[in-house]
Coordinates of C-alpha atoms in Angstrom, one line a residue:
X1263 CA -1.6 -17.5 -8.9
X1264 CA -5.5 -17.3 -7.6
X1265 CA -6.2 -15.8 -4.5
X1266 CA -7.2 -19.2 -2.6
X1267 CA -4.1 -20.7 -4.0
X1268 CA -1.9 -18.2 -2.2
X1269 CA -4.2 -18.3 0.9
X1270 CA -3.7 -22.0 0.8
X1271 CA 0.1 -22.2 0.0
X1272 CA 0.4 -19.4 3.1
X1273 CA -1.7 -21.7 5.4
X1274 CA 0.2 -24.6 4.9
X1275 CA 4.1 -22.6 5.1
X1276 CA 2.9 -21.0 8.2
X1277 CA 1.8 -24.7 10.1
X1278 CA 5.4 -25.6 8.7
X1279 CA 7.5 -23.1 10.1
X1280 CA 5.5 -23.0 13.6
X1281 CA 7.3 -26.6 14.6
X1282 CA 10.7 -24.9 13.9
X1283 CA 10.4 -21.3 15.6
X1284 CA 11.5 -20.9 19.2
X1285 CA 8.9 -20.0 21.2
X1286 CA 9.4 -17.9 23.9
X1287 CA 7.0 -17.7 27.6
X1288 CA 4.6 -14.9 27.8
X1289 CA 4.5 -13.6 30.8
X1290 CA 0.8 -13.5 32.9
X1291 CA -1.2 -11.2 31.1
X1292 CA -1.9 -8.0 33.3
X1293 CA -5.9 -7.7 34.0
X1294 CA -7.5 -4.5 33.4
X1295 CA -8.4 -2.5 36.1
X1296 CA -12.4 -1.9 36.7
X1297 CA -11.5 2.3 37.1
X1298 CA -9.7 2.4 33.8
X1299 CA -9.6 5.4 32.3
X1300 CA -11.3 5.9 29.0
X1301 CA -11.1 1.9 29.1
X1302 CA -14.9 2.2 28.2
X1303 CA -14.5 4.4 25.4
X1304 CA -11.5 2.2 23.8
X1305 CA -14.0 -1.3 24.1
X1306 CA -16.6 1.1 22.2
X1307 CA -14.0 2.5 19.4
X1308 CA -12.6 -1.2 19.2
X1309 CA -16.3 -2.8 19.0
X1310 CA -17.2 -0.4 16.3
X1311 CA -13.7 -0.8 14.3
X1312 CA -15.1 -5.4 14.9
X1313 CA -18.5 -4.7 13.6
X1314 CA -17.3 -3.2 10.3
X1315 CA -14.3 -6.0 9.2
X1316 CA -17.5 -8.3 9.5
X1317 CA -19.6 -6.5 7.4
X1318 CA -20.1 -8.3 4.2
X1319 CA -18.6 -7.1 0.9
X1320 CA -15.0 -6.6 -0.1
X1321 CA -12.6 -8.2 2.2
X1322 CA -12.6 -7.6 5.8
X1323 CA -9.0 -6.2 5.9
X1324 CA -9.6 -3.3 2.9
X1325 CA -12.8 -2.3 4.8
X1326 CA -11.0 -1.9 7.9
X1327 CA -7.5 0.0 6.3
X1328 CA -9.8 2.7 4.4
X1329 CA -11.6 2.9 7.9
X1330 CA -7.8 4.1 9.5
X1331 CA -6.5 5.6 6.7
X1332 CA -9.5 8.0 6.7
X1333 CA -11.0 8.7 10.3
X1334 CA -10.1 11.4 11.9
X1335 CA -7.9 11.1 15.4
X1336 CA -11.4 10.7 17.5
X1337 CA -12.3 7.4 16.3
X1338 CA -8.3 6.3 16.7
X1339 CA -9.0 5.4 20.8
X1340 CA -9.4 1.5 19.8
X1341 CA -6.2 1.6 18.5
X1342 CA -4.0 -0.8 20.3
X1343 CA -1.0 1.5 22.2
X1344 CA 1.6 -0.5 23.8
X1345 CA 2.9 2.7 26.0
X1346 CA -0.3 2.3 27.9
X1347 CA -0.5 -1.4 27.3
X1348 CA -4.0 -3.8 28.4
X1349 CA -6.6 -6.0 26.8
X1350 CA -4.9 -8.5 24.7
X1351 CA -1.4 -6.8 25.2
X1352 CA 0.9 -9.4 27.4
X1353 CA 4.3 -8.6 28.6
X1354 CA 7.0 -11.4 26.7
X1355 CA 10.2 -12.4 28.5
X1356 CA 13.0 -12.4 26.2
X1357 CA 16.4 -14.0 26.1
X1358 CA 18.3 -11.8 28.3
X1359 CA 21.4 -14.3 27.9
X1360 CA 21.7 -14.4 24.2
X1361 CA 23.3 -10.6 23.8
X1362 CA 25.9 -9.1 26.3
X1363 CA 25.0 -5.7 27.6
X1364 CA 28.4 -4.5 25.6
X1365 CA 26.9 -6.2 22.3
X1366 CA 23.7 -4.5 23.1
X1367 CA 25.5 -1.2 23.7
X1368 CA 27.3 -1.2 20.8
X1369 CA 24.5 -1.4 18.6
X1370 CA 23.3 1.3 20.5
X1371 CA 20.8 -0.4 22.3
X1372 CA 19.8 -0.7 26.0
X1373 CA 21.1 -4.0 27.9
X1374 CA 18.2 -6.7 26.8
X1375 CA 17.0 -6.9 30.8
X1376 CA 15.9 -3.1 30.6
X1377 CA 14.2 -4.0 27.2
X1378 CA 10.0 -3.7 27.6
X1379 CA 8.2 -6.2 25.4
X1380 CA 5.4 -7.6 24.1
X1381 CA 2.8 -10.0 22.6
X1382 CA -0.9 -9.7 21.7
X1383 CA -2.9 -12.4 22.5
X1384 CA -3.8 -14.3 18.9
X1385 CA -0.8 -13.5 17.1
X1386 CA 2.0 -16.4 18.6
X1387 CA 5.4 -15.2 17.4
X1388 CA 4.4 -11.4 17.2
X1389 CA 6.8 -9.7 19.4
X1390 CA 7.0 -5.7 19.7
X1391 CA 9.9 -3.7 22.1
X1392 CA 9.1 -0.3 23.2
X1393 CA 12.1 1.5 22.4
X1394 CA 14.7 -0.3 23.5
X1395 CA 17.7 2.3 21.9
X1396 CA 20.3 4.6 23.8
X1397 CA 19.7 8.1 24.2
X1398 CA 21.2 9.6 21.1
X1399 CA 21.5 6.4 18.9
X1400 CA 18.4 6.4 16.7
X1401 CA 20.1 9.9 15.2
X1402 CA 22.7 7.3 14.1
X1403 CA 20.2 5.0 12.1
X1404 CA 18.0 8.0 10.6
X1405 CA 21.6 9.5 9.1
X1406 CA 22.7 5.9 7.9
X1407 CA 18.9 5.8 5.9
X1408 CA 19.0 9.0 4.7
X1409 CA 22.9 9.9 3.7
X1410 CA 24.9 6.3 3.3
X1411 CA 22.1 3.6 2.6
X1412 CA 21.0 5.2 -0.1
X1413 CA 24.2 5.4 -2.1
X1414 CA 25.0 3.1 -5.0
X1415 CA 25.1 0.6 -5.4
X1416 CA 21.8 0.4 -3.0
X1417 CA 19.0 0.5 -5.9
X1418 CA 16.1 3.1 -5.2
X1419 CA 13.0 3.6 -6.9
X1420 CA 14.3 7.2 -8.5
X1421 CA 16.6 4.7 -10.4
X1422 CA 13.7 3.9 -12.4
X1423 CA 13.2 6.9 -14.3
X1424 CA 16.4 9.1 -13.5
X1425 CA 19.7 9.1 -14.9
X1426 CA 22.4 6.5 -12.9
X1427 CA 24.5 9.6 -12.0
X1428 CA 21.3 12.0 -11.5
X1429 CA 20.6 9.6 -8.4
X1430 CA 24.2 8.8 -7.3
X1431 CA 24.3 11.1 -4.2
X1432 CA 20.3 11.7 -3.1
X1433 CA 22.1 13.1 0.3
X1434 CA 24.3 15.7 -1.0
X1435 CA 21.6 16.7 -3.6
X1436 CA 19.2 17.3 -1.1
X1437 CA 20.5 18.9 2.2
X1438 CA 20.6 22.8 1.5
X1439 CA 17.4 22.5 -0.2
X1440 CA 16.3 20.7 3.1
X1441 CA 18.2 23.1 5.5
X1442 CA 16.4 25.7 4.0
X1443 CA 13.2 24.6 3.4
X1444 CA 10.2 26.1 4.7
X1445 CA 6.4 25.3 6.1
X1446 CA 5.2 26.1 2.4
X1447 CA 3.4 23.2 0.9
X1448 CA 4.2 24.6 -2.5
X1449 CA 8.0 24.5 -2.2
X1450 CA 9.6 22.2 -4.9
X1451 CA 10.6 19.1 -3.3
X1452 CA 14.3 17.7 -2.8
X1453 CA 15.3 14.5 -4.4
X1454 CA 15.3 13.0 -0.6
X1455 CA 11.6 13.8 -0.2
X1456 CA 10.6 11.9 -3.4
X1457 CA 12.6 8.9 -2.1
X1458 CA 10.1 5.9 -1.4
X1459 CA 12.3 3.1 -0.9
X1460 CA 15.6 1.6 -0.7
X1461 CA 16.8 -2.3 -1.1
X1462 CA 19.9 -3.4 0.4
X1463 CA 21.6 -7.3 0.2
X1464 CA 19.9 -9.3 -2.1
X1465 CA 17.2 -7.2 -3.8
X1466 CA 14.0 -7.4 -4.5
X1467 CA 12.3 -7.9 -7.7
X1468 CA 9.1 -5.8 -7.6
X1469 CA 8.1 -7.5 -10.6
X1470 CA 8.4 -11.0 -9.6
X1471 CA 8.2 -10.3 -6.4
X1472 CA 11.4 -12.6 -5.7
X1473 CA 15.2 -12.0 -5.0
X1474 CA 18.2 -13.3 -6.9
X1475 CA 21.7 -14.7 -6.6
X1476 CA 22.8 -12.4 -9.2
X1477 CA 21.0 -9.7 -8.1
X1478 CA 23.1 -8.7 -4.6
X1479 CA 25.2 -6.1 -3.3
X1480 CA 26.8 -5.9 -0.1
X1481 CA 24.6 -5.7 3.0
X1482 CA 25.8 -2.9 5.6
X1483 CA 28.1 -4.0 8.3
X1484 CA 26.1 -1.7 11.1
X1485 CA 22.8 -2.7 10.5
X1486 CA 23.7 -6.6 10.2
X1487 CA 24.8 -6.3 13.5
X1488 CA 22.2 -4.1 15.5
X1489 CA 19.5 -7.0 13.2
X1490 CA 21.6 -10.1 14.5
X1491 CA 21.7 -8.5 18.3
X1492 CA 17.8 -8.1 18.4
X1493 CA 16.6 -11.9 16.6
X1494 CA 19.7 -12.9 19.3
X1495 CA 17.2 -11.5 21.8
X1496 CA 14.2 -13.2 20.5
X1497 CA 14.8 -16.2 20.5
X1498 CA 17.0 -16.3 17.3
X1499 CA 20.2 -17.1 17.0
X1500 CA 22.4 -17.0 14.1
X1501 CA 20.0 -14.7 12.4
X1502 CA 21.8 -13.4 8.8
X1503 CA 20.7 -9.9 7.6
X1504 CA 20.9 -10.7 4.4
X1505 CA 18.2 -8.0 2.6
X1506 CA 16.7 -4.7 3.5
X1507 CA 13.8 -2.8 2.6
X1508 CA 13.8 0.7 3.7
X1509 CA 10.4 2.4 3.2
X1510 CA 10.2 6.5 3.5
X1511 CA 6.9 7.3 4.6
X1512 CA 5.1 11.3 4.6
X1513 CA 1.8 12.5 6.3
X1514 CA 0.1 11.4 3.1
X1515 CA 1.5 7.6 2.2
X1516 CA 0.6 4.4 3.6
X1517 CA 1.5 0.9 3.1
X1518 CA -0.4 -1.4 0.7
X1519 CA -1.8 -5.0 2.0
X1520 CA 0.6 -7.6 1.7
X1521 CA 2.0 -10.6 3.1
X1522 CA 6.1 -11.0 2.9
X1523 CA 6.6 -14.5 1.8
X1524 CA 9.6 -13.8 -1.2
X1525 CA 11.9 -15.2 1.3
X1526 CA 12.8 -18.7 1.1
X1527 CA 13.7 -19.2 4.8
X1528 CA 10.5 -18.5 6.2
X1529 CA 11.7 -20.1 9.8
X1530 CA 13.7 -16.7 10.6
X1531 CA 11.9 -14.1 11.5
X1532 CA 10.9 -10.2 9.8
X1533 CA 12.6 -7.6 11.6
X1534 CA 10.9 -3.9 11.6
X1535 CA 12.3 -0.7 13.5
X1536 CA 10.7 2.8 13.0
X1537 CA 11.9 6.4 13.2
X1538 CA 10.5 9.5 13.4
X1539 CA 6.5 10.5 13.0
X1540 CA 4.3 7.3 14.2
X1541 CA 2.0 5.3 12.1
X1542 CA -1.2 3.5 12.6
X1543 CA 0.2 -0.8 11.5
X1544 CA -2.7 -3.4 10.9
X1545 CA -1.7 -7.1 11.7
X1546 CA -4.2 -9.9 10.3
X1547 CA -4.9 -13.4 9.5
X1548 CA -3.4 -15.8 7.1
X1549 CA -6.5 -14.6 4.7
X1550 CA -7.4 -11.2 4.3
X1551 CA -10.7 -11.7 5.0
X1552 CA -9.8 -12.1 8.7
X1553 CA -9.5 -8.7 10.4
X1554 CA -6.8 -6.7 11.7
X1555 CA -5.8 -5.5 14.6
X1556 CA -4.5 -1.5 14.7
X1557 CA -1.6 -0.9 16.6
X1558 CA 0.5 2.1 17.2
X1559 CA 4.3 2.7 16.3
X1560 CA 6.5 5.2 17.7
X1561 CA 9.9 6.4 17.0
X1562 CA 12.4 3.3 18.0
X1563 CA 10.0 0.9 18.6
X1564 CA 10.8 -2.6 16.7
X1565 CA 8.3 -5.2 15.8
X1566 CA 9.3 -8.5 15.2
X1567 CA 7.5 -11.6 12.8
X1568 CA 8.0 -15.0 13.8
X1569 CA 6.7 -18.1 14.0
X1570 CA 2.7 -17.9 12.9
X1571 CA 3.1 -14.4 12.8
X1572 CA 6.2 -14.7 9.3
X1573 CA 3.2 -14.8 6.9
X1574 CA 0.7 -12.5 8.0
X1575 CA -1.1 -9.9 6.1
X1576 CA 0.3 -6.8 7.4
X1577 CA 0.3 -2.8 6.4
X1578 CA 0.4 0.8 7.1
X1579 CA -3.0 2.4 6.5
X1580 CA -1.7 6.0 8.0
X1581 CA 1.1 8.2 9.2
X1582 CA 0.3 10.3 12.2
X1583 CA 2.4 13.3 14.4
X1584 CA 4.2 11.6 17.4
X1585 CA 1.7 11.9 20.6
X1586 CA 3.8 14.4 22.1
X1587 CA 2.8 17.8 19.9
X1588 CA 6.6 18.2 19.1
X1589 CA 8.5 18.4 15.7
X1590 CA 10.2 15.6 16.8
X1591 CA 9.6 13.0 19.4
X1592 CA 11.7 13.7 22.2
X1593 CA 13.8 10.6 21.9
X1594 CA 16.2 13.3 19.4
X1595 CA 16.7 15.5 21.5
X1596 CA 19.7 14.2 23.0
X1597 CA 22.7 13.9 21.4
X1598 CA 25.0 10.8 21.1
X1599 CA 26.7 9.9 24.1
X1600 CA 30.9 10.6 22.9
X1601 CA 31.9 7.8 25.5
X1602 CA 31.2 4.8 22.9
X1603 CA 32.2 1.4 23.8
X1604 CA 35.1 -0.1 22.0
X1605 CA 33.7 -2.1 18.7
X1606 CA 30.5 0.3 18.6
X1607 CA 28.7 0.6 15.1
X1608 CA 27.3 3.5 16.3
X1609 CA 29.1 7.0 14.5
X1610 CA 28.4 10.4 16.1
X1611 CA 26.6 12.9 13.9
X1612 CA 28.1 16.1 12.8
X1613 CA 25.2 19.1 13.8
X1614 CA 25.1 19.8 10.0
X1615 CA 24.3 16.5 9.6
X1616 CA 21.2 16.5 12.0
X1617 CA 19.6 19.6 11.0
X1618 CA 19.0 17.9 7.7
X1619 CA 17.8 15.2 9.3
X1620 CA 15.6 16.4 11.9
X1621 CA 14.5 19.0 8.8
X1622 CA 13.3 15.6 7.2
X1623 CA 11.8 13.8 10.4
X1624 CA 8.9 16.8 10.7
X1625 CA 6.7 15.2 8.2
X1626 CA 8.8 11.7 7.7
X1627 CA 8.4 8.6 9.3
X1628 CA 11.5 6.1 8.3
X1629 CA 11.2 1.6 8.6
X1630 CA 13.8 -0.5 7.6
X1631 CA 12.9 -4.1 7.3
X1632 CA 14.9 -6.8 7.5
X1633 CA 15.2 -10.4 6.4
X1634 CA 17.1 -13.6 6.2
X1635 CA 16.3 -14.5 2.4
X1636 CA 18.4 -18.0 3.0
X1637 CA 18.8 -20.8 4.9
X1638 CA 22.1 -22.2 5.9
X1639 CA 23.8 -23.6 3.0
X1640 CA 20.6 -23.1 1.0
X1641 CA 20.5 -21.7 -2.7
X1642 CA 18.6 -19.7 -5.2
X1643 CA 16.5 -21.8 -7.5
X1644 CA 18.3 -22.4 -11.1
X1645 CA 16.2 -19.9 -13.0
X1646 CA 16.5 -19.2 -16.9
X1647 CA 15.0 -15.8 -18.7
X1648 CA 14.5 -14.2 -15.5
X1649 CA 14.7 -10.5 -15.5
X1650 CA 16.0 -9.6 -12.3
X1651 CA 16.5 -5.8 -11.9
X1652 CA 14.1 -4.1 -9.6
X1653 CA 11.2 -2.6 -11.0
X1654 CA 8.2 -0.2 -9.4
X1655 CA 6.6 -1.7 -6.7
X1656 CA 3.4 -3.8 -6.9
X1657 CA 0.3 -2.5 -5.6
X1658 CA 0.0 -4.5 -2.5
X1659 CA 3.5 -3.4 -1.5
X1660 CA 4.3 -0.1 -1.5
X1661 CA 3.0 2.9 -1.0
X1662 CA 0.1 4.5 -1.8
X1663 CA -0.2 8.7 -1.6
X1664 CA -2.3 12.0 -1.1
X1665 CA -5.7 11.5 0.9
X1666 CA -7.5 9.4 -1.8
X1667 CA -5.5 6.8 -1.0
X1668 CA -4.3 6.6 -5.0
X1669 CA -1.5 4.5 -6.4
X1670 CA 1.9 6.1 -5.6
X1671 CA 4.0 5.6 -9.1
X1672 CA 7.7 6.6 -8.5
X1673 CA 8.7 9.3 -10.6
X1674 CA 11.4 12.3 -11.1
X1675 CA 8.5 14.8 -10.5

């Protein structure tokens, strides 16, 4: 399909599905103050970050993802940060009704009320929530990622040039060599560390870049229910997880340009949540010659898609140490709470457990994305020589490694 072709189809899906997503109030946007500080300094950063997406040349979007992916932290300050929030940032008002504080809790979230979030002025249906977990929970989803989720029959991309049973438990492969492992660069690499992603539900042809009836395995119970609590919260009710893509970042991948539109229910919206390291996430236009805007996202933040904002050109030029100078943000370093609420998908971890995890989280950013592929009561397309097993990704959708931003091709190496 040409590139104006897709533009065009992605124009007219987005006008269609604006009519049917809820739209929820933004609150008054909060003026900058005259005495901010370092407010100048971000205006310049931003200006300069403006004046190259309209340079001429390739498309506005590359210019501006090999600009973040390759600037040093200096030139970052016109980077939007929604800790310190201003300029086109707006606080949102959610729907505090839709999930009860002990649903909320027992996806090991913070009652909805408490919940800070937020909308950027040019982006209707872009929503992002500082944070909203428990103290302790977000251990909970970085141990589901990295020790159940990627069991079989989840398909990973180590399936595609490893042996079924080589790649059957990445987890218990992995965690001495992890527990033990060192600040050497030169250190042979656990089978966890060469994970790059993981499809759950209905998964995704990287090929055809579409999902199959035939092609499904059961989506987790746990996440299903911490996805369905936060759309609840957004406006959307009755939101299915039905199919997950979990993407393992390092200090050297990014995210290729790319717009998610293999879903055929594009009314519901893309869920994103984010743990460990942070990472630098462009959001653009319908057409990639519109430019981004740069955005921080910390461990537990969640961003949400909706609305105009389903079909956007999206990615992840750059993974960056969390702002505080830690190993770890300091979200993990509280345990889980052992008081859980009756009903809680939330499990405790075991301290053997953690250390492999927070061994991982050092150099690892984790997002798990996820999506309602279907409509109620709507089916898969008959389809007829259709190869539907999950290939390596395309290059506008995974990731790309090492500091020359190269193609990152999946391998047992």
């Amino acid at each position: 399909m040409s590139k104006i072709r897709r533009d065009r189809r992605t124009a007219a899906r987005a006008a269609a599905i604006l009519s049917t997503a809820p739209l929820l109030r933004p609150a008054p946007p909060r003026q900058r103050a005259p005495s901010d500080r370092g407010g100048a300094a971000k205006m310049a950063a931003g200006a300069a970050a403006a004046a190259l997406g309209r340079e001429g040349g390739e498309d506005a979007f590359r210019r501006l993802f090999r600009f973040y992916r390759q600037r040093d932290a200096a030139d970052l300050r016109g980077v939007v940060d929604f800790s310190a929030p201003g300029g086109q940032v707006f606080r949102s008002q959610l729907s505090i009704s839709s999930v009860s504080d002990q649903d909320a809790c027992r996806a090991g979230l913070q009652p909805v009320s408490r919940w800070k979030a937020y909308g950027l002025s040019g982006y209707p249906g872009f929503i992002f929530i500082q944070n909203p977990f428990l103290p302790g929970c977000q251990r909970h989803w970085v141990k589901q990622c990295l020790k159940l989720y990627t069991q079989k029959p989840n398909v990973c991309n180590l399936d595609l040039h490893m042996a079924p049973e080589k790649t059957a438990d990445l987890w218990g492969q992995s965690k001495e060599k992890l527990r033990r492992k060192g600040s050497s660069k030169c250190e042979p690499r656990s089978l966890l560390e060469k994970l790059r992603w993981v499809t759950l539900g209905y998964h995704y042809n990287w090929d055809t870049k579409k999902y199959s009836a035939n092609h499904h395995t059961p989506f987790p119970s746990d996440l299903a229910f911490l996805s369905e609590q936060v759309a609840a919260a957004c406006g959307f009710r009755g939101f299915q997880a039905q199919a997950g893509i979990l993407n393992y970042y390092h200090f050297d991948s990014s995210l290729g340009i790319h717009v998610d539109e293999s879903e055929l229910d594009h009314s519901r919206p893309l869920l994103s949540f984010s743990f460990g390291q942070s990472s630098i996430f462009l959001l653009g236009g319908l057409k990639r010659e519109e430019a981004p805007t740069a955005m921080f996202m910390h461990s537990g933040d969640i961003m949400v898609m909706s609305g105009f904002s389903r079909l956007l050109y999206h990615a992840v030029p750059r993974v960056l140490p969390n702002p505080e100078g830690t190993a770890l943000p300091s979200c993990f370093d509280q345990a889980l709470s052992s008081d859980l609420p009756v009903g809680s998908v939330i499990e405790h971890s075991s301290d053997e457990d953690w250390q492999v995890c927070a061994k991982y989280l050092q150099s690892s950013r984790i997002n798990m994305t996820i999506r309602q592929v279907l409509a109620e009561g709507q089916k898969f397309p008959e389809e007829s020589g259709t190869n539907t097993e999950s290939r390596a990704p395309s290059e506008d959708s995974h990731h790309q490694e090492n500091s020359r931003a190269k193609r990152h091709k999946p391998t047992n190496s």
